[in-house]
Coordinates of C-alpha atoms in Angstrom, one line a residue:
X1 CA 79.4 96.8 99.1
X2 CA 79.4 100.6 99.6
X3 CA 76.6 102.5 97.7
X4 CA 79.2 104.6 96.0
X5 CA 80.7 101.3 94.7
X6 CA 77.5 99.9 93.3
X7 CA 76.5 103.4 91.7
X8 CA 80.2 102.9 89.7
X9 CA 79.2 99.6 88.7
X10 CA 76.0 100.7 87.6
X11 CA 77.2 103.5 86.0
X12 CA 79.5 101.8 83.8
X13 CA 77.0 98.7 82.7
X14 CA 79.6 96.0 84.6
X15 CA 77.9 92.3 83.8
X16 CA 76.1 90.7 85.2
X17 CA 78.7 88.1 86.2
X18 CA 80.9 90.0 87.5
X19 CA 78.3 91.3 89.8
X20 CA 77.6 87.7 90.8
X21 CA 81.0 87.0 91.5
X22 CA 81.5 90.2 93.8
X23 CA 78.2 89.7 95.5
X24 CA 79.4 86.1 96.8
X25 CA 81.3 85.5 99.8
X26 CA 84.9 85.2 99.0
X27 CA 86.4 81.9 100.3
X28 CA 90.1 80.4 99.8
X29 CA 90.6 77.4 97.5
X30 CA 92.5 74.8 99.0
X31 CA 92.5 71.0 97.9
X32 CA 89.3 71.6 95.6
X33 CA 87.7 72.6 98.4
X34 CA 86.1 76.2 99.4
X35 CA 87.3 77.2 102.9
X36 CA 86.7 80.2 105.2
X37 CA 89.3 81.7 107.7
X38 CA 88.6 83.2 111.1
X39 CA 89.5 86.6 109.9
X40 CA 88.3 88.9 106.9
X41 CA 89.4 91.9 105.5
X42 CA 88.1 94.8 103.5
X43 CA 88.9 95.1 100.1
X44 CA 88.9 98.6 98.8
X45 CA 87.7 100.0 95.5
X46 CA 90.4 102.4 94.3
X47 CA 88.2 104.8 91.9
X48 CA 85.7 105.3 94.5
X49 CA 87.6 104.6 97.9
X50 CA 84.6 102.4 98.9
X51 CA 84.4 99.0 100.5
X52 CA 83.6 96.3 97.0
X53 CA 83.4 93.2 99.4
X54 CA 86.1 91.3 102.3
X55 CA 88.8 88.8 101.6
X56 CA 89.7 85.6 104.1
X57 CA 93.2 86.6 106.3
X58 CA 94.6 83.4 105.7
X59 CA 97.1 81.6 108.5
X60 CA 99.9 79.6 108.8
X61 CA 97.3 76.6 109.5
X62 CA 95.4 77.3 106.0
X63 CA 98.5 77.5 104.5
X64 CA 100.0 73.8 106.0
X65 CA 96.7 72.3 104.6
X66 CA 97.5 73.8 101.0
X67 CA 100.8 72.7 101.2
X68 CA 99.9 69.2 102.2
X69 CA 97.2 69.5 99.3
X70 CA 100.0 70.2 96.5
X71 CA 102.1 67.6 98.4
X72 CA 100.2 64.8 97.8
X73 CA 99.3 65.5 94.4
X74 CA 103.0 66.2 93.4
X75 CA 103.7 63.0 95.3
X76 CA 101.2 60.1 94.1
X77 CA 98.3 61.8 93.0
X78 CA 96.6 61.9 89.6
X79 CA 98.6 64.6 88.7
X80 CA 102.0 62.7 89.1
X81 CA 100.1 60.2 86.8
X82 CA 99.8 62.3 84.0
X83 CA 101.2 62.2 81.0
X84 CA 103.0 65.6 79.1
X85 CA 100.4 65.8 76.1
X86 CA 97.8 65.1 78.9
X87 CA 98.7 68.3 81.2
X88 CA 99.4 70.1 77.7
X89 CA 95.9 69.9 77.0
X90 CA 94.8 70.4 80.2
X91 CA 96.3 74.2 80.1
X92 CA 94.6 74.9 76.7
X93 CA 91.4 74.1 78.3
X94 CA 92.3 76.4 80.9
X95 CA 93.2 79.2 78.7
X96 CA 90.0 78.7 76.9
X97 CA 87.7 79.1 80.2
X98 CA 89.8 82.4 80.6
X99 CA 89.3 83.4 76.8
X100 CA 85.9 82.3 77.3
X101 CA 85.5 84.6 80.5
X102 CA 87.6 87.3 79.3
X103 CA 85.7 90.7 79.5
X104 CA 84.8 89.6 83.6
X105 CA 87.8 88.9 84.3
X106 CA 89.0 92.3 83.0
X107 CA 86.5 94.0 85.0
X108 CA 86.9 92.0 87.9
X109 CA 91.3 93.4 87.4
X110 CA 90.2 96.9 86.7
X111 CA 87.5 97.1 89.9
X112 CA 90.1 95.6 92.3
X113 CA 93.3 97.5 91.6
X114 CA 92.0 100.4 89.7
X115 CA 93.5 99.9 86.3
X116 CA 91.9 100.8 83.2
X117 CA 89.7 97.8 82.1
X118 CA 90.5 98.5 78.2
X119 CA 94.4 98.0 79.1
X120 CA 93.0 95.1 81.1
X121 CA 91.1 93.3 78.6
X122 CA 94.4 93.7 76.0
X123 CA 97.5 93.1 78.8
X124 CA 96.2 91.3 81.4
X125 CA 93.8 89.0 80.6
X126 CA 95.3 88.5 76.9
X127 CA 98.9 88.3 78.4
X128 CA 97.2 85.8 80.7
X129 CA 95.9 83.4 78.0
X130 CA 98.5 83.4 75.7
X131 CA 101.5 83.0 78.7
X132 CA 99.3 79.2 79.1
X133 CA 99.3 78.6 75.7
X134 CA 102.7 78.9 75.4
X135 CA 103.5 76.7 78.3
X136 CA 101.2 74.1 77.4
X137 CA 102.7 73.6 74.6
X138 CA 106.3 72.9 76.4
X139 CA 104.3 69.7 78.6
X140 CA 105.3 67.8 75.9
X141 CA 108.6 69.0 75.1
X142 CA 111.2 68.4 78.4
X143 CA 113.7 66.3 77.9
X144 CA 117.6 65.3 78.9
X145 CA 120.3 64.1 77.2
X146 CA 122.6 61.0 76.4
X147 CA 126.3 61.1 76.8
X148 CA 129.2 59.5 76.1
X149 CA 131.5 59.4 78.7
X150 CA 135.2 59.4 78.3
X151 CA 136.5 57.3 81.5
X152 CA 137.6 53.7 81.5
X153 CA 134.6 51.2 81.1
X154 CA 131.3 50.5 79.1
X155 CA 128.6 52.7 80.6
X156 CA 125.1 53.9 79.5
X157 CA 125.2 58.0 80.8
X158 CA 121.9 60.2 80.4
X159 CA 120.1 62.9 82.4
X160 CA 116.6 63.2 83.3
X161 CA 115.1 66.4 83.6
X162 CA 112.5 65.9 86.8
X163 CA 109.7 69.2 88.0
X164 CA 110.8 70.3 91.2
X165 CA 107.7 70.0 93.2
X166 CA 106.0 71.9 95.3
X167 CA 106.6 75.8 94.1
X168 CA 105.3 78.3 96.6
X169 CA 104.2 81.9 94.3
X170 CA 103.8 85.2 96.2
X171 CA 102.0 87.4 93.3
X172 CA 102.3 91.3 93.3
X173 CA 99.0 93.8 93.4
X174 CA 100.1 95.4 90.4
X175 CA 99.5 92.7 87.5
X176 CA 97.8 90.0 89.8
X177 CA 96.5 87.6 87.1
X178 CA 99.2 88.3 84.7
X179 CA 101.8 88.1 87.0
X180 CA 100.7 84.5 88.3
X181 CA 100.0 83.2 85.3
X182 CA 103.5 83.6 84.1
X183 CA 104.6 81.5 87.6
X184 CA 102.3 78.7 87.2
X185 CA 102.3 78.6 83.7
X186 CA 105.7 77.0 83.6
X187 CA 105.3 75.0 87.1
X188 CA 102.0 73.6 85.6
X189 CA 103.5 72.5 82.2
X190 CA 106.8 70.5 83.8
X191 CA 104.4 69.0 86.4
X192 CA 105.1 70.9 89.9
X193 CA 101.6 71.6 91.7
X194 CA 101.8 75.4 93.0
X195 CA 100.8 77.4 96.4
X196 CA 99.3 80.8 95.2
X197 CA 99.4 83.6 98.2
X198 CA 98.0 87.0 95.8
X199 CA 98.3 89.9 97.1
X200 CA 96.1 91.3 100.1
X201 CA 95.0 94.6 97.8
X202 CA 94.6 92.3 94.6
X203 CA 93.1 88.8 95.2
X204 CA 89.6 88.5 93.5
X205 CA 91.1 87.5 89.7
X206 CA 92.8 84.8 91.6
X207 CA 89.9 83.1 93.2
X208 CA 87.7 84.3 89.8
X209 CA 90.9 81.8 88.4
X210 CA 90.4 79.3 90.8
X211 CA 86.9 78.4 90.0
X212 CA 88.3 78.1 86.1
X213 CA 91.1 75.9 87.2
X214 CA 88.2 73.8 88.9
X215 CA 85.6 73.9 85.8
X216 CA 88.8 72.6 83.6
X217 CA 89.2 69.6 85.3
X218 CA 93.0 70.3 86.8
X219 CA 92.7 67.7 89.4
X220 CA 92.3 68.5 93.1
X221 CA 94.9 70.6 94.9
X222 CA 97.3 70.7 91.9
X223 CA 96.5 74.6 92.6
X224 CA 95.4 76.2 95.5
X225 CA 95.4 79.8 96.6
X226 CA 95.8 81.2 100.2
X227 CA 94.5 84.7 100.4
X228 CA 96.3 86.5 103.5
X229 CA 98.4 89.4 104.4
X230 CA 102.6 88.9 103.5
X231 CA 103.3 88.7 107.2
X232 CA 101.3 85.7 107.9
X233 CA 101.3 83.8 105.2
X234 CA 104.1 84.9 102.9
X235 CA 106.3 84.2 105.7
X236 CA 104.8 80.6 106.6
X237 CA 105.5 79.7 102.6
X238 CA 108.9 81.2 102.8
X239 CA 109.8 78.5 105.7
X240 CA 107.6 75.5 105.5
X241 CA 109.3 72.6 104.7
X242 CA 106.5 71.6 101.9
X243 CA 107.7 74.3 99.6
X244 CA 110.3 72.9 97.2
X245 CA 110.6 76.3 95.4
X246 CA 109.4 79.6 96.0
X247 CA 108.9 82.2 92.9
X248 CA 108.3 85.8 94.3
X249 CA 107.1 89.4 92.3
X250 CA 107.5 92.4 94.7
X251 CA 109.3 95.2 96.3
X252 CA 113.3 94.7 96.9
X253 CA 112.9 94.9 100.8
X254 CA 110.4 92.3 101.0
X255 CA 112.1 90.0 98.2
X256 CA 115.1 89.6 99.9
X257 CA 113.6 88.9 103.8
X258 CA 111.7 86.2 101.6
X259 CA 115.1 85.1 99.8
X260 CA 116.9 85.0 103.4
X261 CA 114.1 82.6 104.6
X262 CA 114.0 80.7 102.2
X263 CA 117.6 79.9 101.4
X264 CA 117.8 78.9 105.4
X265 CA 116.3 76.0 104.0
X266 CA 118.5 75.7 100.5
X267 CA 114.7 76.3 98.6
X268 CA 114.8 76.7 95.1
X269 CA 114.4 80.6 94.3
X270 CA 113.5 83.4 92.0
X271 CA 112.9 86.7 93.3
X272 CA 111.3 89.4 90.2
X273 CA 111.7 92.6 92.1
X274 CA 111.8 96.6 91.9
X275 CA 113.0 98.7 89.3
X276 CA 114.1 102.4 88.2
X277 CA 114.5 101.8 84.8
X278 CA 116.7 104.5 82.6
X279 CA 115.6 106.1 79.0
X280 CA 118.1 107.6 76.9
X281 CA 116.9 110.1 74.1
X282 CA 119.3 110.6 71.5
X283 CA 119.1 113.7 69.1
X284 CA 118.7 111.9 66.3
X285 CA 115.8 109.9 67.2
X286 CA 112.1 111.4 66.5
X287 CA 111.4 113.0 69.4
X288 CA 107.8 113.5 69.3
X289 CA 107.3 109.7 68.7
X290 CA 110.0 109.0 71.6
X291 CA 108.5 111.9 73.7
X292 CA 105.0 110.0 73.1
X293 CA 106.7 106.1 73.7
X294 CA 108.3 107.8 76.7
X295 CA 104.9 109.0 78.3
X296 CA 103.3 105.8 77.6
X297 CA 106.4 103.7 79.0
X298 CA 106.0 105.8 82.3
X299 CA 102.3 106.5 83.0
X300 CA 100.6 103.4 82.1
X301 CA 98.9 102.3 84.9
X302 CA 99.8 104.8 86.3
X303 CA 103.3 104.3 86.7
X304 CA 102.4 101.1 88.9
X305 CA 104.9 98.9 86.6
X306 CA 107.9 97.0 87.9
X307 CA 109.8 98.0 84.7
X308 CA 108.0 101.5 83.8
X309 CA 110.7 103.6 82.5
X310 CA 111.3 106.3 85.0
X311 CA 114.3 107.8 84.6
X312 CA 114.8 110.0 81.3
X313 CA 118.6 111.3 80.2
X314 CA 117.6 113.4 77.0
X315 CA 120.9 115.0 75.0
X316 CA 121.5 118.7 75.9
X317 CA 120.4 119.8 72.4
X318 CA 117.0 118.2 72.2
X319 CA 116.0 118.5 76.0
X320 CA 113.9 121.1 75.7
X321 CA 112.1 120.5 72.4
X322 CA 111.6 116.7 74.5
X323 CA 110.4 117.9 77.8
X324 CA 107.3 119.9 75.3
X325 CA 106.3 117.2 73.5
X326 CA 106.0 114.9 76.8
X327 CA 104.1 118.0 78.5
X328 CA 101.9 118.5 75.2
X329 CA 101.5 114.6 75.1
X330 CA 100.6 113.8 78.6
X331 CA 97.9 116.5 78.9
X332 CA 96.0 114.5 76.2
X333 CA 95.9 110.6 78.6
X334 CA 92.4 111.1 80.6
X335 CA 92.6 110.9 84.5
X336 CA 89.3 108.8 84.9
X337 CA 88.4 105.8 86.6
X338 CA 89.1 102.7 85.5
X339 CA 85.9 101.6 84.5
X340 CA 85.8 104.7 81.9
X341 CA 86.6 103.3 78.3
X342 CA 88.5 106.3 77.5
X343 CA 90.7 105.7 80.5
X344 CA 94.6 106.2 80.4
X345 CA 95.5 107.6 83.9
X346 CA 93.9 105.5 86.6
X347 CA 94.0 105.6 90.2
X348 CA 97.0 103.8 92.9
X349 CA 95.9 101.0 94.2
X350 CA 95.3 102.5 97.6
X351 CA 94.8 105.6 99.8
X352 CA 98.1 104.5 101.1
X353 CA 100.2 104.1 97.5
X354 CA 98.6 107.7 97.0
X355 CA 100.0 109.2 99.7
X356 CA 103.5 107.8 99.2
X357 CA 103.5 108.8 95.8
X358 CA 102.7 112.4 96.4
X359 CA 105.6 112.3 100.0
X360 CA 107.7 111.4 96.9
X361 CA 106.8 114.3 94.7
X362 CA 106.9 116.7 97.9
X363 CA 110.3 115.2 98.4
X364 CA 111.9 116.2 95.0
X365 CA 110.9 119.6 95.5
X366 CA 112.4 120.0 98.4
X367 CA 115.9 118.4 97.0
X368 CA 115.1 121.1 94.0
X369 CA 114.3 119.0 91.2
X370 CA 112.6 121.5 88.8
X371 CA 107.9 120.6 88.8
X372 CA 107.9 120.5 85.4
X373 CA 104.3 118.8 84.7
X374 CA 101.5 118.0 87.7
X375 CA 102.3 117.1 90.8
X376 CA 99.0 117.0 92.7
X377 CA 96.2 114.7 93.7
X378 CA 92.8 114.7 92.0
X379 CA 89.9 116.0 93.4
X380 CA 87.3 113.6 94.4
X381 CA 87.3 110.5 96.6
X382 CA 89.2 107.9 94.5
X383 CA 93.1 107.6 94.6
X384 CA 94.1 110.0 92.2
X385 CA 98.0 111.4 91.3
X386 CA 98.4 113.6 87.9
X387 CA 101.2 112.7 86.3
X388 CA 104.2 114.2 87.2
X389 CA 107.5 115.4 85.2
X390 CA 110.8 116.7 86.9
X391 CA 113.3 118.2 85.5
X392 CA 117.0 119.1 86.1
X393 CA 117.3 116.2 88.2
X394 CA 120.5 115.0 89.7
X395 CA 121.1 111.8 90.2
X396 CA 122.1 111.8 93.8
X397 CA 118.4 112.5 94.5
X398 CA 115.8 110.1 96.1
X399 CA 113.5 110.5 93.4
X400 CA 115.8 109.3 90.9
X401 CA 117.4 106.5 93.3
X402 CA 114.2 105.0 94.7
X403 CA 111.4 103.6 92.9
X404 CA 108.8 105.5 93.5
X405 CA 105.7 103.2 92.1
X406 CA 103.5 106.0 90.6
X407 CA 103.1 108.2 87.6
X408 CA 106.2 110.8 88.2
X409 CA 109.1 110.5 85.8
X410 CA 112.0 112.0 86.5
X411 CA 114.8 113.9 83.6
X412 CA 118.0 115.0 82.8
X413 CA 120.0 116.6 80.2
X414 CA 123.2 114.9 79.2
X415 CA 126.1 116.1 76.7
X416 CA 127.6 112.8 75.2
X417 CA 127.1 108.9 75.2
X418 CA 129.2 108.0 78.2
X419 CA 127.4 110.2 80.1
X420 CA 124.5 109.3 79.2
X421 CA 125.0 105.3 79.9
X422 CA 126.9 106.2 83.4
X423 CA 124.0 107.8 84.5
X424 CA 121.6 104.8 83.1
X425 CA 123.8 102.8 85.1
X426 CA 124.3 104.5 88.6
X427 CA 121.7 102.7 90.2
X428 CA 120.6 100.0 93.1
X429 CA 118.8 98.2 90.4
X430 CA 118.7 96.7 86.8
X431 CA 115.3 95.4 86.2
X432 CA 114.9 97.1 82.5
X433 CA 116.5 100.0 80.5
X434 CA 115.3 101.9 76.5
X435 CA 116.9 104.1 74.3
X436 CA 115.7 106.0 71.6
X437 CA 117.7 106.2 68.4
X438 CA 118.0 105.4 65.0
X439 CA 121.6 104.6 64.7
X440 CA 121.7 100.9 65.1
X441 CA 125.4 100.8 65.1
X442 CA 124.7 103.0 68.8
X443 CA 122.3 101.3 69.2
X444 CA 124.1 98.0 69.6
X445 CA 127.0 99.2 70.7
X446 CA 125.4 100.2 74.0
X447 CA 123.1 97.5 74.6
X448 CA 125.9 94.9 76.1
X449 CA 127.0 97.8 78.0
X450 CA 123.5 98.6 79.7
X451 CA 123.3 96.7 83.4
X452 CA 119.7 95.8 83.0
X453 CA 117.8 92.7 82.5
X454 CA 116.0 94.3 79.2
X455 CA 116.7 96.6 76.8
X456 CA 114.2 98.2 74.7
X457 CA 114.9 100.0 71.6
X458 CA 112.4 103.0 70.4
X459 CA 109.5 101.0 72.8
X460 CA 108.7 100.6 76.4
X461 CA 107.4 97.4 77.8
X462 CA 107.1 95.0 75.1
X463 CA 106.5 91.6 76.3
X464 CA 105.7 88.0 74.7
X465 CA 105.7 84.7 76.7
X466 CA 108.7 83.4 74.7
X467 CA 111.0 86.3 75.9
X468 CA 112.8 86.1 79.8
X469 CA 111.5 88.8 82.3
X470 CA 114.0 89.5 84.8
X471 CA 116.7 92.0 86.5
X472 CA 120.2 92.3 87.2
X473 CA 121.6 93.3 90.6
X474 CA 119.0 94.8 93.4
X475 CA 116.1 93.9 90.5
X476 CA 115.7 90.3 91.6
X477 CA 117.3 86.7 90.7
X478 CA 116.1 84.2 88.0
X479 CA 113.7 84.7 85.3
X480 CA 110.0 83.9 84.2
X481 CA 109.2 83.6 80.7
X482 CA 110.8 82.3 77.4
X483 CA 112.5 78.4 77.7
X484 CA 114.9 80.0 80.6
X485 CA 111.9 79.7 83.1
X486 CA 111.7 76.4 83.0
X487 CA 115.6 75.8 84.1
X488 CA 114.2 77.2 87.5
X489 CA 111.7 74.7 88.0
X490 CA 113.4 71.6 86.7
X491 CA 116.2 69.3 88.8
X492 CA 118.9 67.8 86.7
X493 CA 119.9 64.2 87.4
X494 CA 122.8 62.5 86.1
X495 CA 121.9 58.5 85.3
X496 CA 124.9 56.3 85.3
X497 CA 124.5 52.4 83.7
X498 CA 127.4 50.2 83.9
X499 CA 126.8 47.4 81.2
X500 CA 128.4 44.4 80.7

């Protein structure tokens, strides 16, 4: 560990366990068991740009073994044995070890990828808890149906609803706890055991997790987690022959080589990937409060959110009065690293997301969107953007096609309500979508109409384990969350009885 990195942590009081935990050598967790690789990489502190520990580079061999692992659980192993109520309260212990361990794991989140460890503790780690509650409590609650058939005869028809098996999860850096816990919530409860490849940026919360899955008494290699980079290991679970289902959160590029690979192989699939989600401001809605939701919907973390809402179409008549209050607004959300309480603005992930973000912002200049607000790194050695605003942007323009991943939100002015929903919908993807009124008859009537997988109304971003997270068109396939989840990691089969 750099000595810039351990003057942060020292600086900001992190516990004592966490310290413990980063000061180990990080191993993989395949079968119950704690396993080196033959390679390492650095891991990178993004608020400091110093080296926080190294990371085992996973290969296709560890991956076989945690596949074979999940396997034989799945297959005849005490987890196949159990019963629903029995994994149901199994997951609460689980989500009481990460209750129990919250405020280190939020730190642990925050010092890996950067983000604010306040918005930690409350999203991520909280999101993380209840997302296992909920699912525990659907163990015990999967069934199928009788039927009555119509043909000739006298038979006894029902369906069984059986867990897939295997499921292979490839977790984004962006919300790496979070964003697994909503994959193996689900594939827990029905009784599929799970291969777990985090990201390469992001991967300490999921080994932190794998010591909790082990203190809960989740039997042996019902999870395990291969730590790796995407090209080694996310490509040996996209083909091995282990994997019954593979559940994937990350760019559009990568998700569909993964889907191509996968469906070579007729794999069971979900694919959550990018977004460039449209706003619409109406005049009548209160424009200081949407200006405010609108900031907030865009620049939380900073900006490094699947479904952060980055495109805004304000009407004509209120545009400017908008574009103020966002200014006024975003001024006020401290740039500070994420350790900092009073943090809003945190650093990208890496030196690498920084510099795309800001070849992004160089590139709307030069297609002449209007710098409204920012536009320029932060002094100093973490990975800093300010948040950005452009304005007068036309829609044939990278930076409003492309998802950019970073704090820079790009507007529009528009004269009427088809406009205003054409534009919304004049894009590659369809991950999320808001608008901002108070006429619920608009309101409603534009909500079908909106190609998006969510539709927020006067928020940004809300989310609860019972709702379905999940795109239309270039934004992904399938859905985690909410009852619908669990139709993606349960086979139907149809029982047919003649009797006598």
């Amino acid at each position: 560990m750099d000595i810039k990195v351990k003057d942060y942590l020292q600086k900001f009081g992190v516990s004592e366990a966490t310290q413990r935990f980063l000061g180990k050598s990080q191993k993989m967790f395949v079968g119950g068991a704690w396993l080196e690789s033959a390679d390492s990489a650095e891991v990178i502190e993004p608020s400091t740009g110093g080296v926080l520990t190294r990371i085992p580079m996973g290969t296709a061999d560890d991956l076989d073994r945690a596949v074979q692992a999940a396997r034989a659980q799945f297959d005849g192993g005490a987890w196949s044995q159990l019963k629903p109520l029995e994994r149901e309260r199994l997951l609460h212990g689980l989500a009481d070890l990460i209750e129990a361990n919250a405020d280190e794991l939020a730190e642990i989140e925050s010092i890996d990828m950067g983000k604010s460890v306040a918005q930690a503790r409350v999203v991520d780690i909280q999101g993380t808890i209840d997302t296992f509650r909920y699912f525990a409590g659907w163990a015990s609650k999967i069934h199928g149906r009788t039927v009555e058939p119509s043909l000739p005869g006298n038979y006894l028809a029902y369906t069984r609803k059986e867990p897939v098996g295997v499921v292979g999860v490839i977790v984004p850096w962006n919300f790496p706890l979070q964003t697994m816990a909503w994959k193996l919530g689900a594939a827990l409860a029905v009784g599929c055991t799970v291969v777990v490849k985090p990201a390469e940026l992001t991967s300490l919360s999921a080994l932190r997790f794998a010591e909790l899955v082990q203190e809960a008494g989740i039997p042996d290699g019902v999870v395990n987690i291969v730590t790796g980079r995407g090209s080694v290991v996310g490509s040996a679970m996209s083909t091995h022959p282990g994997i019954d289902k593979l559940s994937f959160t990350g760019s559009t590029p990568v998700g569909c080589s993964v889907g191509k690979a996968a469906m070579d192989q007729m794999k069971r699939l979900t694919l959550e990937l990018g977004g460039k989600s449209p706003v619409i401001v109406f005049a009548d809605a209160d424009i200081k409060a949407a200006a405010q939701a609108v900031a907030n919907g865009v620049f939380f973390s900073s900006g490094q959110v699947c479904d952060a809402g980055t495109r805004a179409y304000v009407h004509r008549s209120v545009y400017a009065e908008f574009l103020k209050e966002l200014a006024d607004y975003t001024a006020t959300l401290k740039i500070a690293p994420g350790l900092d309480p009073d943090c809003f603005i945190s650093p990208m992930v890496s030196r690498q997301q920084q510099q795309r973000v800001l070849e992004y912002i160089e590139t709307g200049k030069a297609e002449g969107a209007e710098l409204y607000y920012g536009g320029e790194p932060v002094d100093g050695s973490g990975f800093f953007v300010q948040p950005t605003v452009f304005a007068n942007c036309r829609n044939d323009m990278r930076v409003v096609q492309e998802e950019i991943f970073g704090p820079v939100l790009v507007t529009a002015p528009f004269d009427d309500e088809e406009e205003a929903l054409a534009l919304a919908n004049d894009s590659l993807f369809g991950l999320a979508a808001a608008l901002y009124s108070n006429d619920l008859g608009r309101v409603h009537s534009l909500i079908p109409r909106l190609r998006a997988g969510t539709v927020y109304v006067n928020a940004h971003s809300t989310l609860d384990p019972s709702m379905p997270f999940g795109g239309y068109k270039q934004s992904g396939y399938g859905k985690d969350l909410g009852s619908e989840q669990l139709d993606y990691l349960l086979e139907t089969k149809a029982v047919w009885i003649t009797l006598p």
